[in-house]
PDB file of C-alpha atoms and ligand atoms in Angstrom:
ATOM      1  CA  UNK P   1      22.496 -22.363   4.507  1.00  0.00           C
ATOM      2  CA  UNK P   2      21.758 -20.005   7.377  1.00  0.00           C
ATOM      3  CA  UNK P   3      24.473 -17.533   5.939  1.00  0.00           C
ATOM      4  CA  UNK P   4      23.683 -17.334   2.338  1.00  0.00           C
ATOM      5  CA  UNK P   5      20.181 -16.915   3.267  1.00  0.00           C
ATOM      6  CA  UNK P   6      20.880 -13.680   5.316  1.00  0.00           C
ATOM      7  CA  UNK P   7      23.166 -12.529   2.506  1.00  0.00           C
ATOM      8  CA  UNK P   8      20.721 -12.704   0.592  1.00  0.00           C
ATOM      9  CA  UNK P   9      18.249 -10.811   2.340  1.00  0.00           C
ATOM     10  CA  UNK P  10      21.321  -8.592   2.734  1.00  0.00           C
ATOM     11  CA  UNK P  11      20.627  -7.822  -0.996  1.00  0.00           C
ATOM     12  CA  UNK P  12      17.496  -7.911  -0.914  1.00  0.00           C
ATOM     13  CA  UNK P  13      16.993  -4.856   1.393  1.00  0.00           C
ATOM     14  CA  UNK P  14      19.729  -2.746  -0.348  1.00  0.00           C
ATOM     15  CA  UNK P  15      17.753  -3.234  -3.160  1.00  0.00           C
ATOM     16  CA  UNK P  16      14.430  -2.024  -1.742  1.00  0.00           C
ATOM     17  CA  UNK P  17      15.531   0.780   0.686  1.00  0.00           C
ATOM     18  CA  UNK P  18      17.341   2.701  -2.738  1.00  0.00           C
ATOM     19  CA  UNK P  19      13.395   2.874  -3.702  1.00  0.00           C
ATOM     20  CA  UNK P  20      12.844   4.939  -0.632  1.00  0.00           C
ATOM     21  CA  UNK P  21      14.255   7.628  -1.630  1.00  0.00           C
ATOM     22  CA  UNK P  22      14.031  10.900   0.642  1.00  0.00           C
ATOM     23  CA  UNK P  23      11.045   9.199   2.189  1.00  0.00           C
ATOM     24  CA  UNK P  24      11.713  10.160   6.145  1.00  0.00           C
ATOM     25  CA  UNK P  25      11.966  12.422   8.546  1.00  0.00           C
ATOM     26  CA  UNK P  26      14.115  11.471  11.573  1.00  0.00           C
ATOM     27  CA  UNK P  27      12.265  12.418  14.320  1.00  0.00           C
ATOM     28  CA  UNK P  28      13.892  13.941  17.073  1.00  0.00           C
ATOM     29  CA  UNK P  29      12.481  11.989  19.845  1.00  0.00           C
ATOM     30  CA  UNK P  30      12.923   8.193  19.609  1.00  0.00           C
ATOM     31  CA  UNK P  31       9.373   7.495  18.762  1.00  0.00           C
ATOM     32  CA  UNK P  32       8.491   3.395  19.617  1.00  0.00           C
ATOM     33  CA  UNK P  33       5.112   1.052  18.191  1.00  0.00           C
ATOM     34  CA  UNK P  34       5.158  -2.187  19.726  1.00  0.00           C
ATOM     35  CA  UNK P  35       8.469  -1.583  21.543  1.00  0.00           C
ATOM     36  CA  UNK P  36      10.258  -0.771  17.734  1.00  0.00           C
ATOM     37  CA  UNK P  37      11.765   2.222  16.631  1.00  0.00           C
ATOM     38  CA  UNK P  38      10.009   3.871  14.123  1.00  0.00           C
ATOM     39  CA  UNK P  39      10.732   7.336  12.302  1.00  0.00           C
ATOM     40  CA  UNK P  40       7.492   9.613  10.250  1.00  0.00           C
ATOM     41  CA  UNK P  41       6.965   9.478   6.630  1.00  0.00           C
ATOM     42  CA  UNK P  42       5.152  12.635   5.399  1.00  0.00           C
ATOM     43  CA  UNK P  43       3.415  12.701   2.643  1.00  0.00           C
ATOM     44  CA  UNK P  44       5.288  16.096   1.609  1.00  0.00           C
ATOM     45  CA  UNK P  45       8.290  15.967   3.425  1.00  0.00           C
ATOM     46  CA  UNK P  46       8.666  19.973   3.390  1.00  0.00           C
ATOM     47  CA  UNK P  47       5.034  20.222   4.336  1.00  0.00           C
ATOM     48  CA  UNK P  48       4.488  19.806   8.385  1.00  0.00           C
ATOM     49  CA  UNK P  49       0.409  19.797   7.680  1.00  0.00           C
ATOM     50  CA  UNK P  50       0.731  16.790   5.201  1.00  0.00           C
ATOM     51  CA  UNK P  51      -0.984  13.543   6.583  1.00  0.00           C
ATOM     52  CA  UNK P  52       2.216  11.203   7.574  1.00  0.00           C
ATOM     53  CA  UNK P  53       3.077   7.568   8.495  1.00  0.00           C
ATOM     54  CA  UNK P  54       5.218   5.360  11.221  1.00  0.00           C
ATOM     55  CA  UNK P  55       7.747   3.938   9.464  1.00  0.00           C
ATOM     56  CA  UNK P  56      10.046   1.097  11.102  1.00  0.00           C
ATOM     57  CA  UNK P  57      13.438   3.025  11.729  1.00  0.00           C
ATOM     58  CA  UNK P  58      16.003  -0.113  10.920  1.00  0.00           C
ATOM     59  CA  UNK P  59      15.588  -3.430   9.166  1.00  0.00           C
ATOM     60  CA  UNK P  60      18.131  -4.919  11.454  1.00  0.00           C
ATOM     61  CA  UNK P  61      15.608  -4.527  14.054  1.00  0.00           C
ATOM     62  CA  UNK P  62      14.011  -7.687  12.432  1.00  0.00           C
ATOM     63  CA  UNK P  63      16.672  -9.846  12.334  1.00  0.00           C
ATOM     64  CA  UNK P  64      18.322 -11.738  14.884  1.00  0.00           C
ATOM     65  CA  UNK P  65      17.024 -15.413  15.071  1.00  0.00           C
ATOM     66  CA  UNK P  66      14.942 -15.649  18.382  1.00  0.00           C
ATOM     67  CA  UNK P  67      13.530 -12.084  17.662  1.00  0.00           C
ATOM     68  CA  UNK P  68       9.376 -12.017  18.261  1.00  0.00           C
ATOM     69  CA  UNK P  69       9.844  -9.262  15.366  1.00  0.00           C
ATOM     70  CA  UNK P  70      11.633 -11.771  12.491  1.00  0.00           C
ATOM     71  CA  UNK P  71       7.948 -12.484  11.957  1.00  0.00           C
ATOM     72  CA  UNK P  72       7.253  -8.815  10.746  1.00  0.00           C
ATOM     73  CA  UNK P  73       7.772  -8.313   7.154  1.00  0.00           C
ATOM     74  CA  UNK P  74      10.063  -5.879   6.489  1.00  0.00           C
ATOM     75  CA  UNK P  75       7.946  -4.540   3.057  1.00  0.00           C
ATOM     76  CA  UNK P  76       5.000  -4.181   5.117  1.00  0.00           C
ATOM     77  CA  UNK P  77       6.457  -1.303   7.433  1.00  0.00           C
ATOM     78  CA  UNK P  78       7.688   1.126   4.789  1.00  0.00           C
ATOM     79  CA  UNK P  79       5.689   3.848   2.705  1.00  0.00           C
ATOM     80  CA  UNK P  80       6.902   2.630  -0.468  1.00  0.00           C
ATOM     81  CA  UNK P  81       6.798   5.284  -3.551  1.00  0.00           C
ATOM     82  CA  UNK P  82       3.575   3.821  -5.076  1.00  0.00           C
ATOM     83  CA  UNK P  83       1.595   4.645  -1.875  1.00  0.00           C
ATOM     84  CA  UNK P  84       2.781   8.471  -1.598  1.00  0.00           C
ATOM     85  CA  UNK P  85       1.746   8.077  -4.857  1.00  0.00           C
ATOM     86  CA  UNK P  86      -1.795   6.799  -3.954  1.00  0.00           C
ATOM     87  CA  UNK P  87      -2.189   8.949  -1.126  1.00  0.00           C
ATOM     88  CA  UNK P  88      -1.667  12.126  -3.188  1.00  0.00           C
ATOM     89  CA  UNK P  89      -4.313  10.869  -6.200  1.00  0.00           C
ATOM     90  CA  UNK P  90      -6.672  10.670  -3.016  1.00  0.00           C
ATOM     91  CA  UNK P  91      -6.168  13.837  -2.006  1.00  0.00           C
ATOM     92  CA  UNK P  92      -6.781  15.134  -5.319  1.00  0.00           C
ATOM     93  CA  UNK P  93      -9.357  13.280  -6.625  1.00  0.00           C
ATOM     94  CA  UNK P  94     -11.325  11.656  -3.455  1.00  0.00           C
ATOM     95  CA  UNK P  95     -13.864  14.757  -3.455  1.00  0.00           C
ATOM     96  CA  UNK P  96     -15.011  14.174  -7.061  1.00  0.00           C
ATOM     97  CA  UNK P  97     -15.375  10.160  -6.621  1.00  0.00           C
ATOM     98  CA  UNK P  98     -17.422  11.631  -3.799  1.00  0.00           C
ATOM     99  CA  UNK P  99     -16.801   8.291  -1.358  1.00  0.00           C
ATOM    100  CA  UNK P 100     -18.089   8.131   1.845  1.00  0.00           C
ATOM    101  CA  UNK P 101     -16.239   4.988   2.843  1.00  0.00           C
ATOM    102  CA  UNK P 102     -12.851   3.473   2.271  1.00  0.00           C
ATOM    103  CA  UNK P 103     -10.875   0.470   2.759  1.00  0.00           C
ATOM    104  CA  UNK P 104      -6.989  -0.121   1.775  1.00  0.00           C
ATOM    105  CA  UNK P 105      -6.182  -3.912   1.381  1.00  0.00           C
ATOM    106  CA  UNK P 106      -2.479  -4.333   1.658  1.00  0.00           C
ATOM    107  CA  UNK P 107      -1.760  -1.033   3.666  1.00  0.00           C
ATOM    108  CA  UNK P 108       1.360  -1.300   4.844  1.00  0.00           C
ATOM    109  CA  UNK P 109       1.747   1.798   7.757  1.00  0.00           C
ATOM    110  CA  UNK P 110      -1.505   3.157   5.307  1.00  0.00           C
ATOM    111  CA  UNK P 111      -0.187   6.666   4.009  1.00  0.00           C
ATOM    112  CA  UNK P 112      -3.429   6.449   1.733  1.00  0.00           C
ATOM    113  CA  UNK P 113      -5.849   5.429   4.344  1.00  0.00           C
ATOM    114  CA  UNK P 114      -4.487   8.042   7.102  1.00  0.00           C
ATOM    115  CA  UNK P 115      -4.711  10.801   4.358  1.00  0.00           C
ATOM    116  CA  UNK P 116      -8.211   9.607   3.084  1.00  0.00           C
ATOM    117  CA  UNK P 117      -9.221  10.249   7.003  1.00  0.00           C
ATOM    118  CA  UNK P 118      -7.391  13.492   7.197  1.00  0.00           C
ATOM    119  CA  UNK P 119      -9.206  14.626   3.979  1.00  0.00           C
ATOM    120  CA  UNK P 120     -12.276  14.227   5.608  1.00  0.00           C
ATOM    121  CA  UNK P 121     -13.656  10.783   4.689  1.00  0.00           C
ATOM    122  CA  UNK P 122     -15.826   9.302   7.291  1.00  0.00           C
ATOM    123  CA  UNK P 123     -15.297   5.588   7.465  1.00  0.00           C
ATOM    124  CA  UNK P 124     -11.497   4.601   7.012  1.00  0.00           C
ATOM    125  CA  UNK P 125     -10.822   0.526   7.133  1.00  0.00           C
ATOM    126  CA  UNK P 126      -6.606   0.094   6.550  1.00  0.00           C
ATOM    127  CA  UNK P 127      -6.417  -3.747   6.149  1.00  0.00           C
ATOM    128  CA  UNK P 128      -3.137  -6.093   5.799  1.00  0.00           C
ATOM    129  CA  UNK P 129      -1.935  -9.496   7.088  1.00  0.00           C
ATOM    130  CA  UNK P 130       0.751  -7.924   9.050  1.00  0.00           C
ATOM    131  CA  UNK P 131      -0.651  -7.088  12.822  1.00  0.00           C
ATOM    132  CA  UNK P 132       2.883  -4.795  12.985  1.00  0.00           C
ATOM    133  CA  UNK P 133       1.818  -2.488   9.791  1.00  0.00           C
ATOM    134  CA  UNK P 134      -2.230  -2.888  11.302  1.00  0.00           C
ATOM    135  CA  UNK P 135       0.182  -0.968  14.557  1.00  0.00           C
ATOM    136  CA  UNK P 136       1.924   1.107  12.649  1.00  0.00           C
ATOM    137  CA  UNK P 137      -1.065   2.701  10.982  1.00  0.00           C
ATOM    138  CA  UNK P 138      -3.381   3.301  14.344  1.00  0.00           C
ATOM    139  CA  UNK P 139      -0.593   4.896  16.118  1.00  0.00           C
ATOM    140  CA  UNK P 140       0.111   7.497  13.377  1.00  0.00           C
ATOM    141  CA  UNK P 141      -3.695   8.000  12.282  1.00  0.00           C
ATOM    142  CA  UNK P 142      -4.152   8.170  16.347  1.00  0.00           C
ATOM    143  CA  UNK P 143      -1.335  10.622  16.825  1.00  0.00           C
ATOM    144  CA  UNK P 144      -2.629  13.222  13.761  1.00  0.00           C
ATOM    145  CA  UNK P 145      -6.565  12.897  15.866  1.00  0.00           C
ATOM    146  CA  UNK P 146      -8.078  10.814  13.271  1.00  0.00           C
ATOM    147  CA  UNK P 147     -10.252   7.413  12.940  1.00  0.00           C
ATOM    148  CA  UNK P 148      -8.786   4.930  11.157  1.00  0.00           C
ATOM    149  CA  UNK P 149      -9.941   1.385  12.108  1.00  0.00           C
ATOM    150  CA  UNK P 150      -7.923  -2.113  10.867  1.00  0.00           C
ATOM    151  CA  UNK P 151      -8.553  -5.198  10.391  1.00  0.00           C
ATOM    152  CA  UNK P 152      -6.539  -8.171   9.456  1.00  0.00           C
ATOM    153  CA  UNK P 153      -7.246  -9.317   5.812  1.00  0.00           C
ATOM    154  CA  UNK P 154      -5.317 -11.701   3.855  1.00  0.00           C
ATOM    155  CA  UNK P 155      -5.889 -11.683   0.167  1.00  0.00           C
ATOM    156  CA  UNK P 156      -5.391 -15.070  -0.609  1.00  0.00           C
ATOM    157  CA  UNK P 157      -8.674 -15.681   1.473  1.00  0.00           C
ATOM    158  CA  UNK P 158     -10.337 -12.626   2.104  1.00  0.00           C
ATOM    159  CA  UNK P 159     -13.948 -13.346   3.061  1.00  0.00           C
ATOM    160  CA  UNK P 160     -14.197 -10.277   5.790  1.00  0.00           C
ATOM    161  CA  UNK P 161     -13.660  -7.578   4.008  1.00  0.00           C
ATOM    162  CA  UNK P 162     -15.325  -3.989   5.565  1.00  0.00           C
ATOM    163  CA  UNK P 163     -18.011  -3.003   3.103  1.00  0.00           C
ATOM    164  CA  UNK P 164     -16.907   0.369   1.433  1.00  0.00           C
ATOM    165  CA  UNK P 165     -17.138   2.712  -1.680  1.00  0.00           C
ATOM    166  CA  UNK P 166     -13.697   3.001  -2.482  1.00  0.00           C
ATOM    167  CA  UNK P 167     -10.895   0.481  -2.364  1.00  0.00           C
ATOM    168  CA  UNK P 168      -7.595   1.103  -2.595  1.00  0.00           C
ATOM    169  CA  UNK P 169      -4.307  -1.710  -3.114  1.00  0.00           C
ATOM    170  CA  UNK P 170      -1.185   0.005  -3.787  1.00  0.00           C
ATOM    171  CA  UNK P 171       2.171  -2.035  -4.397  1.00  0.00           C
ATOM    172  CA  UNK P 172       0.444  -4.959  -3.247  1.00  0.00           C
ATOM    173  CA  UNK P 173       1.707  -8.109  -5.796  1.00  0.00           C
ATOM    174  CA  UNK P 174       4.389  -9.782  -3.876  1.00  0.00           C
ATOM    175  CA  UNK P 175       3.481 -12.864  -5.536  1.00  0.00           C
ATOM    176  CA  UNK P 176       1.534 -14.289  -7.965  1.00  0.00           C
ATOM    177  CA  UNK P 177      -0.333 -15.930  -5.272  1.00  0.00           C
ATOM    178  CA  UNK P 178      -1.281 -12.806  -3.725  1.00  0.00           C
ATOM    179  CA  UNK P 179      -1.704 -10.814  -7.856  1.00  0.00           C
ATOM    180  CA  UNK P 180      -4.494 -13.928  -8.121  1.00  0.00           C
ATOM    181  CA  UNK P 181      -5.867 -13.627  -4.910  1.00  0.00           C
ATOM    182  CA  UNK P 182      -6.418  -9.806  -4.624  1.00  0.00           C
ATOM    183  CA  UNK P 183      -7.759 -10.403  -9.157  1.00  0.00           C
ATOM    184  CA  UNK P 184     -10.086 -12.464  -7.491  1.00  0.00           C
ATOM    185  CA  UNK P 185     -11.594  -9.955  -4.734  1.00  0.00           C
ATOM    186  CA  UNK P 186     -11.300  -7.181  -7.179  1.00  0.00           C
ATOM    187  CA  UNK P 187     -13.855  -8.720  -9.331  1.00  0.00           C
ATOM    188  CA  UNK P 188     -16.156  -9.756  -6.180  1.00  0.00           C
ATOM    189  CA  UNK P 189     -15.866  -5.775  -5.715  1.00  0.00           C
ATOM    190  CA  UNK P 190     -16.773  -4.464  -9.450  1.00  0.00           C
ATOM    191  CA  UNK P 191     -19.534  -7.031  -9.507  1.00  0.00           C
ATOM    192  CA  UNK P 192     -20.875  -5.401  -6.190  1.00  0.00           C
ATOM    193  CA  UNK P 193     -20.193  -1.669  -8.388  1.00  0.00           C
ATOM    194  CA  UNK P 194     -18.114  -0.957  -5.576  1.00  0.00           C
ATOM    195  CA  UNK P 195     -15.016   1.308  -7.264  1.00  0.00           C
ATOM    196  CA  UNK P 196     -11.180  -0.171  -7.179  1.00  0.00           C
ATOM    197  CA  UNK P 197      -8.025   1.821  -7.439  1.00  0.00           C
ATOM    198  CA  UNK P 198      -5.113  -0.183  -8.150  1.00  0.00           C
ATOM    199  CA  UNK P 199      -1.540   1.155  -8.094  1.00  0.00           C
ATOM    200  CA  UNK P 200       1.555  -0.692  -9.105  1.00  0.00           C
ATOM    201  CA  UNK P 201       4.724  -0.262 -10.579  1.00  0.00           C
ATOM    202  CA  UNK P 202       5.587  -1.316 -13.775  1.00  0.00           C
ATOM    203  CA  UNK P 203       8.862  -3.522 -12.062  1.00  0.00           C
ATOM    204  CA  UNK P 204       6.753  -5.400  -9.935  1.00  0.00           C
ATOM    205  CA  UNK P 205       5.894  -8.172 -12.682  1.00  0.00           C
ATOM    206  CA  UNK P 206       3.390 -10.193 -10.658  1.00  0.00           C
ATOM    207  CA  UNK P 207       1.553  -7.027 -11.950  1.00  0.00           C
ATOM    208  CA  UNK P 208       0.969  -8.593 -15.095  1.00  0.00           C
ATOM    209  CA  UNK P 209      -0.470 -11.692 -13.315  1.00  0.00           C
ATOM    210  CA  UNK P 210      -3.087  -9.549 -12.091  1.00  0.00           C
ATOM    211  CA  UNK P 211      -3.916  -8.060 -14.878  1.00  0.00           C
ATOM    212  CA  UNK P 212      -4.343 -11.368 -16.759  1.00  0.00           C
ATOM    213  CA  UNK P 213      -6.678 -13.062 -14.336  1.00  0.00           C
ATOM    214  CA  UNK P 214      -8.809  -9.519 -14.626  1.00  0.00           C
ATOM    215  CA  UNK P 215      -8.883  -9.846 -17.622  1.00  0.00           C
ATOM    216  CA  UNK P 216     -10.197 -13.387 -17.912  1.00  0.00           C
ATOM    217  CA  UNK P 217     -12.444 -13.448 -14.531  1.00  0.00           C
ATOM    218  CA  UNK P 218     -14.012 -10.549 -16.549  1.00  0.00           C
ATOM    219  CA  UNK P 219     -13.981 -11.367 -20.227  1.00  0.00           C
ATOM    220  CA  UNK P 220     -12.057  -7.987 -21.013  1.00  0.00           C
ATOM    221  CA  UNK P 221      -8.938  -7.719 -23.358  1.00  0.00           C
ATOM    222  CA  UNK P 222      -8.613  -4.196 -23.485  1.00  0.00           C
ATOM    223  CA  UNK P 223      -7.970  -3.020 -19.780  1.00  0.00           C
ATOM    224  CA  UNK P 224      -4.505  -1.887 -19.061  1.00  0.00           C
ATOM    225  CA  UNK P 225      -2.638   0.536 -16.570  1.00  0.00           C
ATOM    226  CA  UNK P 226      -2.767   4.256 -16.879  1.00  0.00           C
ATOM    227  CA  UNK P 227       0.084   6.656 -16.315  1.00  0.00           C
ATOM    228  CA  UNK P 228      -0.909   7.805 -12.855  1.00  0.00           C
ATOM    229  CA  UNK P 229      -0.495  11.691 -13.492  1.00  0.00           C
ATOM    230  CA  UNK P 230      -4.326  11.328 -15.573  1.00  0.00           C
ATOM    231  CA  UNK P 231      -5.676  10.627 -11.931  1.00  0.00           C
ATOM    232  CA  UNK P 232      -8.514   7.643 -11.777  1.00  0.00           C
ATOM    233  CA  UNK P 233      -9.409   6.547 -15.490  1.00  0.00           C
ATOM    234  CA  UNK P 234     -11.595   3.519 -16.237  1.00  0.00           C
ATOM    235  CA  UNK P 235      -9.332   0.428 -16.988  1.00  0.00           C
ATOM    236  CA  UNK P 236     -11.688  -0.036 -20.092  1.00  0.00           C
ATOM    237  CA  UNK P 237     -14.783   1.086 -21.293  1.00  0.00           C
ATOM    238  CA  UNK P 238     -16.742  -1.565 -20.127  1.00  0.00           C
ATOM    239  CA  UNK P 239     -15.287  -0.868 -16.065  1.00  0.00           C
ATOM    240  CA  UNK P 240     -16.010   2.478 -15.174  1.00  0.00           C
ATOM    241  CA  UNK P 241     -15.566   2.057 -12.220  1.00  0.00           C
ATOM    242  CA  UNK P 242     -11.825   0.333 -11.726  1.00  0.00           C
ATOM    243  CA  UNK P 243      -8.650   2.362 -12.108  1.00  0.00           C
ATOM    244  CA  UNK P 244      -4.966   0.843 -12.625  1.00  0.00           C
ATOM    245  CA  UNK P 245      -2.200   3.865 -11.800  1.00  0.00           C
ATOM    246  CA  UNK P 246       0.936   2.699 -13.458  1.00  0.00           C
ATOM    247  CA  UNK P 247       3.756   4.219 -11.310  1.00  0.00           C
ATOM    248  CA  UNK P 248       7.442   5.029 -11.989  1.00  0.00           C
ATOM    249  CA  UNK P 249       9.452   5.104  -8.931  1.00  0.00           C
ATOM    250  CA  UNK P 250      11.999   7.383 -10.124  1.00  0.00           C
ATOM    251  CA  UNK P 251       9.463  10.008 -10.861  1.00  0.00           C
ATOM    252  CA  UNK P 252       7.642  10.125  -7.289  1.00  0.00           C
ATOM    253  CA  UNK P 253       8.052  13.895  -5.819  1.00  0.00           C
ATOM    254  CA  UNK P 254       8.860  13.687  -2.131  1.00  0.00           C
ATOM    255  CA  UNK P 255       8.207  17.596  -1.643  1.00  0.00           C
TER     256      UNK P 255
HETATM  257  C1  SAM U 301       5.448  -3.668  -0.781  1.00  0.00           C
HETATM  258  S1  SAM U 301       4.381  -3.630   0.617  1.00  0.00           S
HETATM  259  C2  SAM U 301       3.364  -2.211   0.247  1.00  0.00           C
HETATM  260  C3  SAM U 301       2.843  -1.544   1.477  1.00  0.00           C
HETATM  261  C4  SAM U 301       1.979  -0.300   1.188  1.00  0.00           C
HETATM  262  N1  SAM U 301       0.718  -0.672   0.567  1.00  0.00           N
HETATM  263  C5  SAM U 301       2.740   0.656   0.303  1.00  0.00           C
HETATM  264  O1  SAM U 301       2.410   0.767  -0.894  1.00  0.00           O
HETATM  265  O2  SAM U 301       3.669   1.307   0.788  1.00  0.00           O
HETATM  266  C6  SAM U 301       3.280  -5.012   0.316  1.00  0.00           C
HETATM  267  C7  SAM U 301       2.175  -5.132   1.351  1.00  0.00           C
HETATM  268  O3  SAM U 301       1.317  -6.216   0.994  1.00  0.00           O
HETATM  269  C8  SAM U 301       1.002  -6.922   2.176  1.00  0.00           C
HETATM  270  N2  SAM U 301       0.628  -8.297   1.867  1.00  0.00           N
HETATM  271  C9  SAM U 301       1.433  -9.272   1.351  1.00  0.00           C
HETATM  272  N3  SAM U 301       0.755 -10.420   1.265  1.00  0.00           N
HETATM  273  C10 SAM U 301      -0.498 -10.163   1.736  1.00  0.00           C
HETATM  274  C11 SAM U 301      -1.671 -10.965   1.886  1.00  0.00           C
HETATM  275  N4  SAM U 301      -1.700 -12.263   1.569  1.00  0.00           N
HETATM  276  N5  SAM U 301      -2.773 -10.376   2.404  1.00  0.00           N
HETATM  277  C12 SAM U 301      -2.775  -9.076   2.734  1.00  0.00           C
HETATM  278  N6  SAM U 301      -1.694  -8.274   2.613  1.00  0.00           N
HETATM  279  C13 SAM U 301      -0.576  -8.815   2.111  1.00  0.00           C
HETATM  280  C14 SAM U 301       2.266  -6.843   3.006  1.00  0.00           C
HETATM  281  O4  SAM U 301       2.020  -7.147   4.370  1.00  0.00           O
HETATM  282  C15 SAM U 301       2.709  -5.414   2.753  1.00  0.00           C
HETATM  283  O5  SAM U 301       2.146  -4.521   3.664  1.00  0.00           O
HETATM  284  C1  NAG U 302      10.802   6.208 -15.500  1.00  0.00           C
HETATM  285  O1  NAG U 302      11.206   7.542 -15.517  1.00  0.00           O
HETATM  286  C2  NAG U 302      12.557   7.713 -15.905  1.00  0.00           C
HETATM  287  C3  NAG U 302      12.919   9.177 -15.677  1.00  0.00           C
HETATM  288  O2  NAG U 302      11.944  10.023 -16.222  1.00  0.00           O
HETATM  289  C4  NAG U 302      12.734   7.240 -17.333  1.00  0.00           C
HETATM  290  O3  NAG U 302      14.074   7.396 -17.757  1.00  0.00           O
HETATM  291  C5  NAG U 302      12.337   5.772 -17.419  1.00  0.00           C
HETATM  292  O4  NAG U 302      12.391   5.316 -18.754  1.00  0.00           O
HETATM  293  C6  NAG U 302      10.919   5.567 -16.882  1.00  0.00           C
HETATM  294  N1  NAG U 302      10.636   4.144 -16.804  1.00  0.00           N
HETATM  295  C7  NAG U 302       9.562   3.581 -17.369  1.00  0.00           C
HETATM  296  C8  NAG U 302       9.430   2.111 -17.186  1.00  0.00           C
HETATM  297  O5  NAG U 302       8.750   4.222 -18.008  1.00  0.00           O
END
């Protein structure tokens, strides 16, 4: 039971790490958060000034069955494409949507939130349920001189959320429990005219959950995802304010 378990996780993490692409940079020191090794992601790889993230260096680093870290989970601790993704968009287009606050549920080491600080935006909240990718992001945003608090927030209860313009969830829908639960704090947000930037990929299929129960909670058949490249577009007329970036993996520039 034991064995086919870790075979399958085996699988599991072949499977995502091919989606990271050229995302690293080994560093040349042995750089450590929370006593594990950890490598930087840039957000342009050939482009030292780009904002960057801690990555954790090796999944194996997790396993091992009396290990404090086999709690960490191993999707929280990687920039995954859709955030590089979500982190450029914010670069572009953060000056016209003219927020002065911003908050990233489901951030991960929080490429988008660390680049929204470096691009000049005041008040930076990354949020997650994992205290290892809350670590990851301080050290990095403290290591590039900027502010970028955290908080723990879990989307299938989220009652504490910071209070901000601009909210960000990339590659968030693990499940369909956590597609409903982050449906149902989008709404509370659009009802409160805050604005919401979604970004998914069109493989992650508890996508489609999400966009079903938005579509319901707010009596709207038309919204659907936008090809990312046509930066922040409302998700239908009726929701100017709340932007769904469909993202192909394969097409993510690294450079
Ligand atoms: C695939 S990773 C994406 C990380 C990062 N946003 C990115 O795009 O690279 C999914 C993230 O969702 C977070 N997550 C999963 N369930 C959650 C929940 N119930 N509440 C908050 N975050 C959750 C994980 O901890 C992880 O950081
Ligand atoms: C993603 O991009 C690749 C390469 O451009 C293309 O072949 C593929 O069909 C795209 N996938 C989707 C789901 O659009």
């Amino acid at each position: 039971m034991v064995k086919s378990c870790r075979t399958h996780w085996l699988f599991f993490l072949a499977a995502a790490i091919r989606q990271l692409g050229d995302n690293r940079i080994i560093s040349a020191f042995s750089l450590k958060v929370g006593g594990l090794r950890v490598d930087k992601a840039s957000l342009r790889t050939k482009d030292p000034a780009s904002a960057y993230s801690f990555v954790l260096s090796s999944a194996m680093d997790l396993m091992g069955n009396d290990n404090y870290y086999s709690r960490v989970n191993f999707l929280a601790t990687q920039v995954w494409p859709s955030a590089r993704v979500a982190a450029s968009q914010i670069e572009k287009h953060a000056p016209m949507i003219n927020a002065q606050s911003f908050c990233e549920l489901g951030c991960g080491p929080g490429l988008p939130s660390i680049t929204a600080a470096k691009i000049g935006i005041n008040y930076v909240w990354a949020t997650d349920i994992d205290e290892f990718a809350l670590s990851l992001a301080r050290a990095a945003a403290e290591e590039q001189g900027l502010v970028v608090k955290t908080r723990t927030v879990d989307l299938l209860s989220a009652t504490n959320l910071p209070d901000c313009d601009l909210y960000v969830l990339s590659d968030v829908f693990e499940s369909a429990a956590v597609a409903r639960g982050a449906a149902r704090i989008c709404e509370e947000l659009l009802r409160k005219e805050k604005a919401v930037w979604v970004f998914a990929q069109s493989d992650r299929v508890q996508r489609e959950v999400f966009l079903r129960d938005m579509k319901q909670r707010l009596g709207e058949d038309a919204m659907e995802w936008s090809p990312v490249e046509i930066g922040p577009v409302a998700a239908a007329k009726s929701l100017p304010n709340f932007w769904l970036a469909d993202i192909n993996e394969t097409e993510v520039n690294y450079e």
